[in-house]
Structures are given as structure tokens and as C-alpha cells.
CSV table of C-alpha atoms and ligand atoms in Angstrom, one decimal:
chain,number,residue,atom,x,y,z
A,1,MET,CA,-30.6,-19.2,-12.4
A,2,GLN,CA,-32.4,-15.9,-12.1
A,3,ASN,CA,-29.9,-13.6,-13.7
A,4,PRO,CA,-26.6,-15.1,-14.8
A,5,VAL,CA,-24.9,-11.7,-14.6
A,6,ASP,CA,-24.8,-10.4,-11.0
A,7,PRO,CA,-26.4,-6.9,-11.2
A,8,VAL,CA,-24.5,-5.5,-8.2
A,9,LYS,CA,-21.1,-6.5,-9.7
A,10,LEU,CA,-22.2,-5.2,-13.1
A,11,ASP,CA,-23.0,-1.8,-11.6
A,12,ARG,CA,-19.5,-1.8,-9.9
A,13,LEU,CA,-17.8,-2.7,-13.2
A,14,ALA,CA,-19.6,0.3,-14.8
A,15,GLU,CA,-18.5,2.5,-12.0
A,16,VAL,CA,-14.9,1.3,-12.2
A,17,ALA,CA,-14.9,1.8,-16.0
A,18,VAL,CA,-16.0,5.4,-15.6
A,19,ARG,CA,-14.1,6.4,-12.4
A,20,THR,CA,-10.9,4.3,-12.7
A,21,GLY,CA,-10.7,3.3,-16.3
A,22,LEU,CA,-11.6,6.6,-17.8
A,23,ASN,CA,-11.3,8.9,-14.8
A,24,LEU,CA,-14.0,10.9,-16.7
A,25,GLN,CA,-13.9,14.6,-15.9
A,26,PRO,CA,-16.9,16.9,-15.2
A,27,GLY,CA,-18.0,18.4,-18.5
A,28,GLN,CA,-16.0,15.9,-20.6
A,29,ASP,CA,-17.8,14.2,-23.6
A,30,LEU,CA,-17.6,10.4,-24.1
A,31,ILE,CA,-17.6,8.2,-27.2
A,32,LEU,CA,-18.7,4.7,-26.3
A,33,THR,CA,-18.7,1.7,-28.6
A,34,ALA,CA,-20.2,-1.7,-27.7
A,35,PRO,CA,-21.9,-4.8,-29.1
A,36,VAL,CA,-25.7,-4.7,-28.6
A,37,THR,CA,-25.5,-7.8,-26.4
A,38,ALA,CA,-23.7,-5.6,-23.8
A,39,LEU,CA,-26.6,-3.2,-23.4
A,40,PRO,CA,-27.1,-3.9,-19.7
A,41,LEU,CA,-23.5,-2.8,-19.0
A,42,VAL,CA,-23.7,0.1,-21.5
A,43,ARG,CA,-26.8,1.5,-19.8
A,44,LYS,CA,-25.0,1.4,-16.4
A,45,ILE,CA,-21.9,3.0,-17.9
A,46,VAL,CA,-24.0,5.9,-19.3
A,47,GLU,CA,-25.7,6.3,-15.9
A,48,HIS,CA,-22.3,6.5,-14.1
A,49,ALA,CA,-20.9,8.8,-16.8
A,50,TYR,CA,-23.6,11.4,-16.3
A,51,LYS,CA,-23.4,11.0,-12.5
A,52,ALA,CA,-19.6,11.8,-12.9
A,53,GLY,CA,-20.6,15.0,-14.8
A,54,ALA,CA,-20.2,13.9,-18.4
A,55,GLY,CA,-21.1,16.5,-21.0
A,56,LEU,CA,-22.5,14.3,-23.8
A,57,VAL,CA,-22.3,10.5,-24.0
A,58,THR,CA,-22.5,9.2,-27.6
A,59,PRO,CA,-23.0,5.4,-27.8
A,60,ILE,CA,-22.3,3.6,-31.0
A,61,LEU,CA,-23.5,0.0,-31.1
A,62,SER,CA,-22.6,-3.0,-33.3
A,63,ASP,CA,-24.4,-6.3,-33.9
A,64,ASP,CA,-22.9,-9.7,-34.8
A,65,GLN,CA,-26.0,-10.6,-36.9
A,66,MET,CA,-25.8,-7.4,-38.9
A,67,THR,CA,-22.1,-8.1,-39.5
A,68,LEU,CA,-22.9,-11.6,-40.8
A,69,ALA,CA,-25.6,-10.1,-43.1
A,70,ARG,CA,-22.9,-8.2,-44.8
A,71,TYR,CA,-20.9,-11.3,-45.5
A,72,GLN,CA,-24.0,-13.3,-46.6
A,73,HIS,CA,-25.6,-10.6,-48.8
A,74,GLY,CA,-23.2,-7.8,-49.3
A,75,HIS,CA,-21.9,-6.9,-52.8
A,76,ASP,CA,-18.3,-7.9,-53.3
A,77,ALA,CA,-17.0,-4.4,-54.1
A,78,GLY,CA,-18.3,-3.3,-50.7
A,79,PHE,CA,-15.6,-5.3,-48.8
A,80,ASP,CA,-13.0,-2.6,-49.6
A,81,ARG,CA,-15.1,0.0,-47.9
A,82,ALA,CA,-15.2,1.3,-44.3
A,83,ALA,CA,-17.0,4.2,-42.5
A,84,GLY,CA,-14.1,6.6,-42.7
A,85,TRP,CA,-16.4,9.6,-42.0
A,86,LEU,CA,-17.2,8.0,-38.6
A,87,PHE,CA,-13.6,7.5,-37.6
A,88,ASP,CA,-12.7,11.0,-38.8
A,89,GLY,CA,-15.5,12.2,-36.6
A,90,MET,CA,-14.1,10.2,-33.6
A,91,ALA,CA,-10.7,11.7,-34.2
A,92,GLN,CA,-12.3,15.2,-34.2
A,93,ALA,CA,-14.1,14.5,-31.0
A,94,TYR,CA,-10.9,13.4,-29.3
A,95,ASP,CA,-9.2,16.6,-30.5
A,96,GLN,CA,-12.0,18.5,-28.8
A,97,GLY,CA,-11.5,16.6,-25.6
A,98,ALA,CA,-13.8,13.6,-25.7
A,99,ALA,CA,-12.9,10.5,-23.8
A,100,ARG,CA,-13.2,7.0,-25.3
A,101,LEU,CA,-14.6,3.8,-23.9
A,102,ALA,CA,-14.9,0.4,-25.8
A,103,VAL,CA,-16.8,-2.5,-24.4
A,104,ALA,CA,-15.3,-5.8,-25.7
A,105,GLY,CA,-17.6,-8.7,-26.3
A,106,GLY,CA,-19.3,-10.4,-29.2
A,107,ASP,CA,-18.4,-13.8,-30.7
A,108,PRO,CA,-14.6,-14.1,-31.2
A,109,MET,CA,-15.2,-16.8,-33.9
A,110,LEU,CA,-17.9,-14.8,-35.7
A,111,LEU,CA,-16.1,-14.6,-39.0
A,112,SER,CA,-14.3,-18.0,-38.8
A,113,SER,CA,-16.4,-19.6,-41.5
A,114,GLN,CA,-16.6,-16.6,-43.8
A,115,ASP,CA,-14.5,-16.1,-47.0
A,116,PRO,CA,-11.0,-15.3,-45.6
A,117,ASP,CA,-10.4,-13.0,-48.6
A,118,LYS,CA,-13.4,-10.9,-47.8
A,119,VAL,CA,-12.5,-10.8,-44.1
A,120,ALA,CA,-8.9,-9.7,-44.9
A,121,ARG,CA,-10.1,-7.0,-47.3
A,122,ALA,CA,-12.7,-5.7,-44.8
A,123,ASN,CA,-10.1,-5.7,-42.0
A,124,LYS,CA,-7.6,-3.8,-44.2
A,125,ALA,CA,-10.2,-1.2,-45.3
A,126,MET,CA,-11.2,-0.8,-41.6
A,127,ALA,CA,-7.5,-0.5,-40.5
A,128,VAL,CA,-6.9,2.2,-43.0
A,129,ALA,CA,-10.1,4.2,-42.3
A,130,TYR,CA,-9.5,3.9,-38.5
A,131,THR,CA,-6.0,5.3,-38.6
A,132,PRO,CA,-6.8,8.9,-37.5
A,133,ALA,CA,-8.8,7.6,-34.5
A,134,ARG,CA,-6.3,4.8,-33.6
A,135,GLU,CA,-3.3,7.1,-33.9
A,136,ARG,CA,-4.8,9.4,-31.2
A,137,ILE,CA,-5.6,6.4,-29.0
A,138,THR,CA,-2.2,4.8,-29.2
A,139,ARG,CA,-0.4,8.1,-28.4
A,140,PHE,CA,-2.9,8.7,-25.6
A,141,ALA,CA,-4.1,12.1,-26.9
A,142,THR,CA,-7.1,11.5,-24.6
A,143,ASN,CA,-8.1,9.3,-21.7
A,144,TRP,CA,-9.5,5.9,-22.8
A,145,THR,CA,-10.3,2.4,-21.5
A,146,ILE,CA,-11.7,-1.0,-22.5
A,147,VAL,CA,-13.9,-3.2,-20.4
A,148,ALA,CA,-15.6,-6.5,-21.2
A,149,TYR,CA,-19.2,-7.8,-21.1
A,150,PRO,CA,-20.0,-11.6,-21.0
A,151,ASP,CA,-22.3,-12.0,-24.0
A,152,PRO,CA,-23.7,-15.5,-24.7
A,153,ALA,CA,-21.7,-16.3,-27.9
A,154,TRP,CA,-18.4,-15.5,-26.2
A,155,ALA,CA,-19.5,-17.4,-23.0
A,156,LYS,CA,-20.4,-20.5,-25.0
A,157,LEU,CA,-17.0,-20.5,-26.7
A,158,VAL,CA,-15.2,-20.3,-23.3
A,159,SER,CA,-17.4,-23.0,-21.8
A,160,PRO,CA,-18.8,-25.1,-24.6
A,161,ASP,CA,-20.0,-27.9,-22.3
A,162,LEU,CA,-22.2,-25.7,-20.1
A,163,PRO,CA,-25.8,-24.6,-20.9
A,164,GLU,CA,-25.9,-21.0,-22.0
A,165,ASP,CA,-27.0,-19.4,-18.7
A,166,ALA,CA,-24.3,-21.3,-16.7
A,167,ALA,CA,-21.7,-20.4,-19.3
A,168,VAL,CA,-22.6,-16.7,-19.1
A,169,HIS,CA,-22.5,-16.8,-15.3
A,170,ARG,CA,-19.1,-18.5,-15.4
A,171,LEU,CA,-17.6,-15.9,-17.8
A,172,ALA,CA,-19.3,-13.0,-15.9
A,173,GLU,CA,-17.8,-14.1,-12.6
A,174,ALA,CA,-14.4,-14.5,-14.3
A,175,ILE,CA,-14.6,-11.0,-15.8
A,176,PHE,CA,-15.7,-9.5,-12.5
A,177,ALA,CA,-12.8,-11.2,-10.6
A,178,ALA,CA,-10.2,-10.2,-13.2
A,179,SER,CA,-11.6,-6.6,-13.3
A,180,ARG,CA,-11.3,-6.5,-9.4
A,181,VAL,CA,-15.0,-5.7,-8.9
A,182,SER,CA,-16.0,-8.9,-7.0
A,183,ASP,CA,-16.1,-7.1,-3.6
A,184,ASP,CA,-17.4,-3.7,-2.6
A,185,ASN,CA,-14.1,-1.7,-2.5
A,186,ALA,CA,-13.3,-1.9,-6.2
A,187,VAL,CA,-12.1,1.6,-6.7
A,188,GLU,CA,-9.8,1.3,-3.6
A,189,SER,CA,-8.4,-2.1,-4.8
A,190,TRP,CA,-7.7,-0.6,-8.2
A,191,ASN,CA,-5.7,2.2,-6.5
A,192,ALA,CA,-3.7,-0.4,-4.6
A,193,HIS,CA,-3.1,-2.4,-7.7
A,194,ASN,CA,-2.0,0.6,-9.7
A,195,THR,CA,0.5,1.5,-6.9
A,196,GLU,CA,1.9,-2.0,-7.1
A,197,LEU,CA,2.2,-2.0,-11.0
A,198,GLY,CA,3.8,1.5,-10.7
A,199,ARG,CA,6.3,0.2,-8.1
A,200,ARG,CA,7.3,-2.8,-10.4
A,201,SER,CA,7.7,-0.5,-13.4
A,202,ALA,CA,9.8,2.0,-11.4
A,203,TRP,CA,12.1,-0.9,-10.2
A,204,LEU,CA,12.6,-2.2,-13.7
A,205,ASP,CA,13.3,1.3,-15.0
A,206,GLY,CA,15.8,1.8,-12.3
A,207,GLN,CA,17.6,-1.5,-13.3
A,208,ASP,CA,17.7,-0.3,-17.0
A,209,PHE,CA,18.3,-3.9,-18.1
A,210,ALA,CA,20.1,-4.5,-21.4
A,211,ALA,CA,18.1,-7.7,-21.8
A,212,LEU,CA,15.7,-10.2,-20.2
A,213,HIS,CA,16.5,-13.9,-20.2
A,214,PHE,CA,13.5,-16.3,-20.1
A,215,THR,CA,14.2,-20.0,-19.3
A,216,GLY,CA,11.8,-22.9,-18.9
A,217,PRO,CA,10.5,-26.0,-20.7
A,218,GLY,CA,11.2,-25.4,-24.5
A,219,THR,CA,12.3,-21.8,-23.8
A,220,ASP,CA,15.7,-20.3,-23.7
A,221,LEU,CA,15.2,-16.8,-25.0
A,222,THR,CA,17.2,-13.6,-24.6
A,223,VAL,CA,15.1,-10.4,-25.3
A,224,GLY,CA,17.3,-7.4,-25.7
A,225,LEU,CA,15.5,-4.2,-24.6
A,226,ALA,CA,15.4,-1.0,-26.7
A,227,GLU,CA,17.7,1.9,-25.9
A,228,GLY,CA,16.0,4.3,-23.5
A,229,HIS,CA,13.1,1.9,-23.0
A,230,LYS,CA,10.5,2.7,-20.3
A,231,TRP,CA,8.3,0.2,-18.5
A,232,LEU,CA,4.6,0.9,-18.3
A,233,GLY,CA,1.7,-0.8,-16.4
A,234,GLY,CA,-1.6,0.1,-14.9
A,235,ALA,CA,-2.5,3.8,-14.7
A,236,THR,CA,-1.2,6.0,-17.5
A,237,ARG,CA,-1.2,9.8,-17.9
A,238,SER,CA,-2.7,10.8,-21.2
A,239,GLN,CA,-1.6,13.9,-23.1
A,240,ASN,CA,-4.7,15.8,-21.8
A,241,GLY,CA,-3.2,15.4,-18.3
A,242,ILE,CA,-5.8,12.9,-17.1
A,243,VAL,CA,-4.6,9.6,-15.5
A,244,CYS,CA,-6.6,6.7,-16.9
A,245,ASN,CA,-6.4,2.9,-16.8
A,246,PRO,CA,-6.5,1.9,-20.5
A,247,ASN,CA,-7.3,-1.8,-19.9
A,248,ILE,CA,-9.7,-3.3,-17.4
A,249,PRO,CA,-8.4,-5.8,-16.4
A,250,SER,CA,-4.7,-5.1,-16.5
A,251,GLU,CA,-2.0,-7.2,-14.9
A,252,GLU,CA,1.1,-6.5,-17.1
A,253,VAL,CA,4.1,-4.3,-16.9
A,254,PHE,CA,5.5,-4.0,-20.4
A,255,THR,CA,8.2,-2.3,-22.5
A,256,THR,CA,9.8,-2.3,-26.0
A,257,PRO,CA,12.3,-5.0,-27.0
A,258,HIS,CA,15.2,-4.1,-29.3
A,259,LYS,CA,14.2,-5.3,-32.8
A,260,PHE,CA,17.7,-6.6,-33.6
A,261,ARG,CA,18.6,-8.1,-30.2
A,262,VAL,CA,16.4,-11.1,-29.6
A,263,ASN,CA,18.0,-14.6,-29.7
A,264,GLY,CA,17.1,-18.2,-28.8
A,265,THR,CA,14.0,-20.3,-28.8
A,266,VAL,CA,10.6,-19.9,-27.1
A,267,SER,CA,7.6,-22.1,-26.7
A,268,ALA,CA,4.1,-20.7,-26.2
A,269,THR,CA,2.5,-21.6,-22.9
A,270,LYS,CA,-1.1,-21.0,-24.0
A,271,PRO,CA,-2.9,-21.3,-27.4
A,272,LEU,CA,-3.3,-18.1,-29.4
A,273,SER,CA,-6.7,-17.2,-30.7
A,274,HIS,CA,-6.2,-15.3,-33.9
A,275,GLN,CA,-9.2,-14.1,-36.0
A,276,GLY,CA,-11.2,-17.3,-35.6
A,277,THR,CA,-8.2,-19.7,-35.7
A,278,LEU,CA,-6.7,-21.4,-32.7
A,279,ILE,CA,-2.9,-21.6,-33.0
A,280,GLN,CA,-1.6,-24.2,-30.5
A,281,ASP,CA,1.9,-25.1,-29.3
A,282,ILE,CA,3.8,-22.3,-31.1
A,283,ALA,CA,7.6,-22.7,-31.0
A,284,VAL,CA,9.9,-20.3,-32.7
A,285,THR,CA,13.6,-19.5,-33.0
A,286,PHE,CA,15.0,-16.0,-33.2
A,287,LYS,CA,18.3,-14.9,-34.6
A,288,ASP,CA,19.4,-11.3,-34.3
A,289,GLY,CA,15.8,-10.2,-33.7
A,290,VAL,CA,14.1,-12.1,-36.6
A,291,ILE,CA,12.1,-15.3,-36.4
A,292,THR,CA,14.1,-17.8,-38.5
A,293,GLN,CA,12.0,-20.9,-37.7
A,294,ALA,CA,8.4,-21.3,-36.6
A,295,GLN,CA,6.1,-24.2,-36.0
A,296,ALA,CA,2.7,-24.8,-34.4
A,297,ARG,CA,0.7,-28.0,-33.7
A,298,THR,CA,-2.5,-26.4,-35.1
A,299,GLY,CA,-3.0,-23.2,-37.2
A,300,GLU,CA,0.6,-23.3,-38.5
A,301,ALA,CA,-0.5,-22.0,-41.9
A,302,VAL,CA,-2.2,-19.0,-40.3
A,303,LEU,CA,0.9,-18.4,-38.2
A,304,ARG,CA,3.0,-18.3,-41.3
A,305,LYS,CA,0.7,-15.9,-43.0
A,306,VAL,CA,0.9,-13.6,-40.0
A,307,LEU,CA,4.7,-13.8,-40.1
A,308,ASP,CA,4.7,-12.8,-43.8
A,309,THR,CA,2.5,-9.7,-43.2
A,310,ASP,CA,5.5,-7.4,-43.6
A,311,GLU,CA,9.2,-7.1,-42.6
A,312,GLY,CA,8.4,-6.2,-39.0
A,313,ALA,CA,6.0,-9.0,-38.4
A,314,ARG,CA,8.9,-11.4,-37.7
A,315,ARG,CA,10.3,-9.2,-35.0
A,316,LEU,CA,9.1,-8.2,-31.5
A,317,GLY,CA,7.3,-5.0,-30.5
A,318,GLU,CA,6.5,-5.8,-26.9
A,319,VAL,CA,7.7,-7.8,-23.9
A,320,ALA,CA,5.5,-8.0,-20.9
A,321,LEU,CA,5.8,-9.5,-17.4
A,322,VAL,CA,2.7,-11.0,-15.6
A,323,PRO,CA,2.9,-13.1,-12.5
A,324,HIS,CA,1.3,-16.5,-12.6
A,325,ALA,CA,-0.7,-15.6,-9.5
A,326,SER,CA,-2.7,-13.0,-11.5
A,327,PRO,CA,-6.5,-13.5,-11.1
A,328,ILE,CA,-6.9,-14.2,-14.8
A,329,SER,CA,-4.3,-16.9,-14.7
A,330,GLN,CA,-5.9,-18.4,-11.6
A,331,SER,CA,-9.3,-18.7,-13.4
A,332,GLY,CA,-7.7,-21.3,-15.6
A,333,LEU,CA,-9.9,-20.2,-18.5
A,334,LEU,CA,-8.8,-19.5,-22.1
A,335,PHE,CA,-10.8,-16.4,-23.0
A,336,TYR,CA,-10.1,-16.2,-26.8
A,337,ASN,CA,-9.8,-12.4,-26.1
A,338,THR,CA,-6.5,-10.6,-25.9
A,339,LEU,CA,-7.7,-8.2,-23.2
A,340,PHE,CA,-7.9,-11.2,-20.9
A,341,ASP,CA,-5.5,-13.8,-22.3
A,342,GLU,CA,-2.5,-11.4,-22.5
A,343,ASN,CA,-3.0,-10.5,-18.8
A,344,ALA,CA,-2.9,-14.1,-17.8
A,345,ALA,CA,0.8,-14.7,-18.4
A,346,SER,CA,4.1,-13.0,-19.3
A,347,HIS,CA,4.0,-12.5,-23.1
A,348,ILE,CA,5.7,-11.1,-26.2
A,349,ALA,CA,4.1,-9.4,-29.1
A,350,LEU,CA,5.1,-9.7,-32.8
A,351,GLY,CA,5.0,-6.4,-34.7
A,352,GLN,CA,4.4,-2.8,-33.8
A,353,CYS,CA,6.0,-1.3,-30.7
A,354,TYR,CA,4.6,1.4,-28.4
A,355,ALA,CA,6.4,4.7,-28.8
A,356,THR,CA,5.1,5.5,-25.3
A,357,CYS,CA,7.5,2.8,-23.9
A,358,PHE,CA,10.5,5.1,-24.3
A,359,GLN,CA,11.8,7.7,-22.0
A,360,GLY,CA,10.5,10.9,-23.7
A,361,GLY,CA,8.5,8.8,-26.1
A,362,GLU,CA,5.5,11.2,-26.2
A,363,THR,CA,7.4,13.6,-28.4
A,364,MET,CA,9.6,11.1,-30.3
A,365,ASP,CA,9.2,10.7,-34.1
A,366,SER,CA,9.2,7.3,-35.8
A,367,ALA,CA,12.8,7.6,-37.1
A,368,GLU,CA,14.0,8.1,-33.5
A,369,VAL,CA,11.9,5.1,-32.2
A,370,ALA,CA,13.5,3.0,-35.0
A,371,ARG,CA,17.0,4.2,-34.2
A,372,ARG,CA,16.6,3.0,-30.6
A,373,GLY,CA,15.5,-0.4,-31.7
A,374,GLY,CA,11.7,0.0,-31.8
A,375,ASN,CA,10.0,-2.2,-34.3
A,376,ASP,CA,7.5,-1.1,-37.0
A,377,SER,CA,4.7,-3.3,-38.5
A,378,ALA,CA,1.0,-3.3,-39.4
A,379,ILE,CA,0.4,-6.1,-36.8
A,380,HIS,CA,0.7,-6.3,-33.0
A,381,ILE,CA,-0.1,-9.8,-31.8
A,382,ASP,CA,0.5,-10.9,-28.2
A,383,TRP,CA,1.2,-14.5,-27.3
A,384,MET,CA,1.8,-16.1,-24.0
A,385,ILE,CA,5.2,-17.4,-22.9
A,386,GLY,CA,4.9,-17.3,-19.1
A,387,SER,CA,3.8,-20.0,-16.7
A,388,ASN,CA,4.7,-21.3,-13.2
A,389,GLN,CA,7.7,-23.0,-14.8
A,390,ILE,CA,9.4,-19.9,-16.3
A,391,ASP,CA,12.3,-18.1,-14.7
A,392,VAL,CA,13.3,-14.6,-15.9
A,393,ASP,CA,16.7,-12.9,-15.2
A,394,GLY,CA,17.5,-9.3,-16.0
A,395,ILE,CA,20.9,-8.8,-17.6
A,396,THR,CA,22.3,-5.4,-16.6
A,397,GLN,CA,24.3,-3.2,-19.0
A,398,ASP,CA,27.6,-4.6,-17.5
A,399,GLY,CA,26.4,-8.2,-17.8
A,400,THR,CA,25.3,-8.9,-14.2
A,401,ARG,CA,22.3,-11.3,-13.9
A,402,ILE,CA,19.5,-10.2,-11.5
A,403,PRO,CA,16.6,-12.6,-10.7
A,404,VAL,CA,13.3,-10.9,-11.9
A,405,MET,CA,10.9,-13.9,-11.8
A,406,ARG,CA,11.2,-17.4,-10.3
A,407,LYS,CA,8.6,-20.1,-11.3
A,408,GLY,CA,6.3,-17.4,-12.6
A,409,ALA,CA,6.4,-15.3,-9.4
A,410,TRP,CA,8.2,-12.0,-8.8
A,411,ALA,CA,11.6,-12.8,-7.4
A,412,SER,CA,11.5,-9.8,-5.0
B,501,ZN,ZN1,0.8,-6.7,-23.4
B,502,ZN,ZN1,0.4,-6.2,-26.7
């Protein structure tokens, strides 16, 4: 195999990231983060950004080997530190109008054999230091997006039985298909896809369902929706007025559940990859919004630790609908990466809700979000509950049932 990553499709992915993902404006600066293994994509993105009229592009690269060096040789006290100055600077750049692009990649299992205490401390220090930057991203202060690059460590995890080049090729083609850049009208097909996701969201908003009812093997779950919830999916208008696509790929329409109105049982339809642990066959029971029973065939201890993070970790912050016919689902791969796996099936997320998933949410304070049923937590973990065996009904405010999905496909 000459080049396991098709250079034409890679160039299209870079163009879609800049034009559709970011919708980068002439004169706008760009902050770009990526693993060093993604350099071929990063260079193409920088090229397309300047072609689109970027002011200044600032790339910030990370490296798995250097991260491991910290765990192997770093002084213990250093694990409570993070580069706060860097994230303060990012927040300042967003306030001055810079856009944000993250390239996902790297080895999802990188830290799986490191001291869990050090990993947890480093993650916490990072989460705290990152707050000013994350807060601007989650409220869409600026236009931003995430795309993925098939680096070898990730590819070998997805396809352990293949030689490295073949594994990279397989993951690359799956990323290209999921990102809708396999053929030469990528920007147009994104426009059509955004129109479709917008139409679905508008229909769901028009129904203003009180709840969704999921049924299937091992699942009989009623998810009450927050008061004044709003469905989002695909293109999003950020507060600077620029319409961006924050995730490439993106197949979901999603909204905020009511944190006290979730009841019944639900079984995961795909394994959940969480910080180096594979949690398989999750089954939980909800009572008045809170998980009262939880089990998993593997990784149950990690699942329990997650649920004990804080009060909101046992409640839902997101419910999302994804048809089983989505290109990611059709690939049949487990990506060990939320950007892909959450777009393969309908899902729910434990933890923090999105304030943007409320009518008027842009200006809503956290007390109002909570009053309408929005959940609050330090975690947000998506796990998959959809398949071609799941039906979803919408329950209207007067109790009427309306088919939303049948056997994993949109009912209308
Ligand atoms: Zn989601
Ligand atoms: Zn989510």
C-alpha cells in the first residue's frame, strides 16, 4: 500500500473542516490543537485556512510519547499542575474573535496502564485550568469544530488483527465516509445533511414532547424532557453570528432531559470506552431521574466510580436520536472515540446538560437551567442505547403517543 491515507480525501477533509466545520471568516484568527501524528492533516488545514483568508493560524501540537514521559519520569507534585496560562490565553483569543479547531487522534488507551491516581489528578488539574476556554466553547462564544485523523495507535486499537498500514487505511476510509468527504461534492453534501438535521430538530421542537419512550431488548425507558427544551443538530449559530458545524462527523439531534423525570430500565447497545477501560453490557434502572441500580459485564467498578463522581453523575444531561442507517453505524466499527461512537446510535449522556438546548438558553443563568430540569455535573459521558431493534415514541403534553423511530429508523 503506497499511502494508507488517501491524499485527495485528506485534502477534502481539511477543506470541509475549514469551510463547513469552522466557516472561517476572512481576517479571522484560528487556534488549532492536534497530535503530532496528525501533521499531514494539520498542514492541509493551515493551507485551507489561509486560502479562506485567515488572519493568523496558531497550531499547538501534543505528543503521546511526551505525555508518557511525564508519567514515567515526572515528579509526583507536578500531577496537580496544568498550563493555566495557555488556556487563559486561548480564552483571551476567543474573546478577540479567534476560531477554534481541534484534531482528535492519538491513542485512546495511552494512559490505561498508568497510575490511576496520577491520571485522575492530572485530569482534574487540567479540567480546572481549562475552564475559561471550555466555558467559551460550550456556550459557543466563537465558531469551533472537531475533526479526526487516523493515527497508527488509534487505528491498531480499532483493528488489532490488521497490519499497521491496513489498519490505518481502514480507519482513514471510515473517517472519510463518516465525515462525508468520500466523494467530490463534500461541501454540498454537508449542506444537504445540515438541512435534514435542521428539519428533524424543527419537527421535534414543534411536537414539544413531554417525554420520549424507548423500547427494545432490555430497554423500557421513559425520558422526560426539560421544560422549554430545544433540539439541536448539525449547523449551529455561534454568538459571533457565524454558523459552524461543531462536530465532523455529526449525525445526532439532541436535547436536554428533565433531571427528575427519567424512569425505567435501559441496556447499552455498544460498549463504552472510558479513559482506557471498556465498559460492556451496561444495564441501569432509573427512578425519578436517578440511577438506582447499575451493572456491567466488564468495567463495572469504573462505571460505579463514574456514577459516584457527584450528585448529578447519576442523572441524565442529554438525550440524542441517531438513525441506525448513519454511515458510522454502517461501518460496524467501534471507534473508542466519542466523536464517532456517539454518532453511531441514539444515546443518552450522564451528567452535565447543554444550556444551549433550551429556548432562549444563550442568555439563561444556571439557576434557570436547573429550574427547568437541566442537570449539573462535572462529567458528561455519552453511551449508546440505539440499534435496529429500538422503537422510540414521543409522548405529547396531553399524553398522546407519536411514533418517532421504528427499528432504529425515523418513523416519518
Ligand atoms: Zn450527543
Ligand atoms: Zn454528549
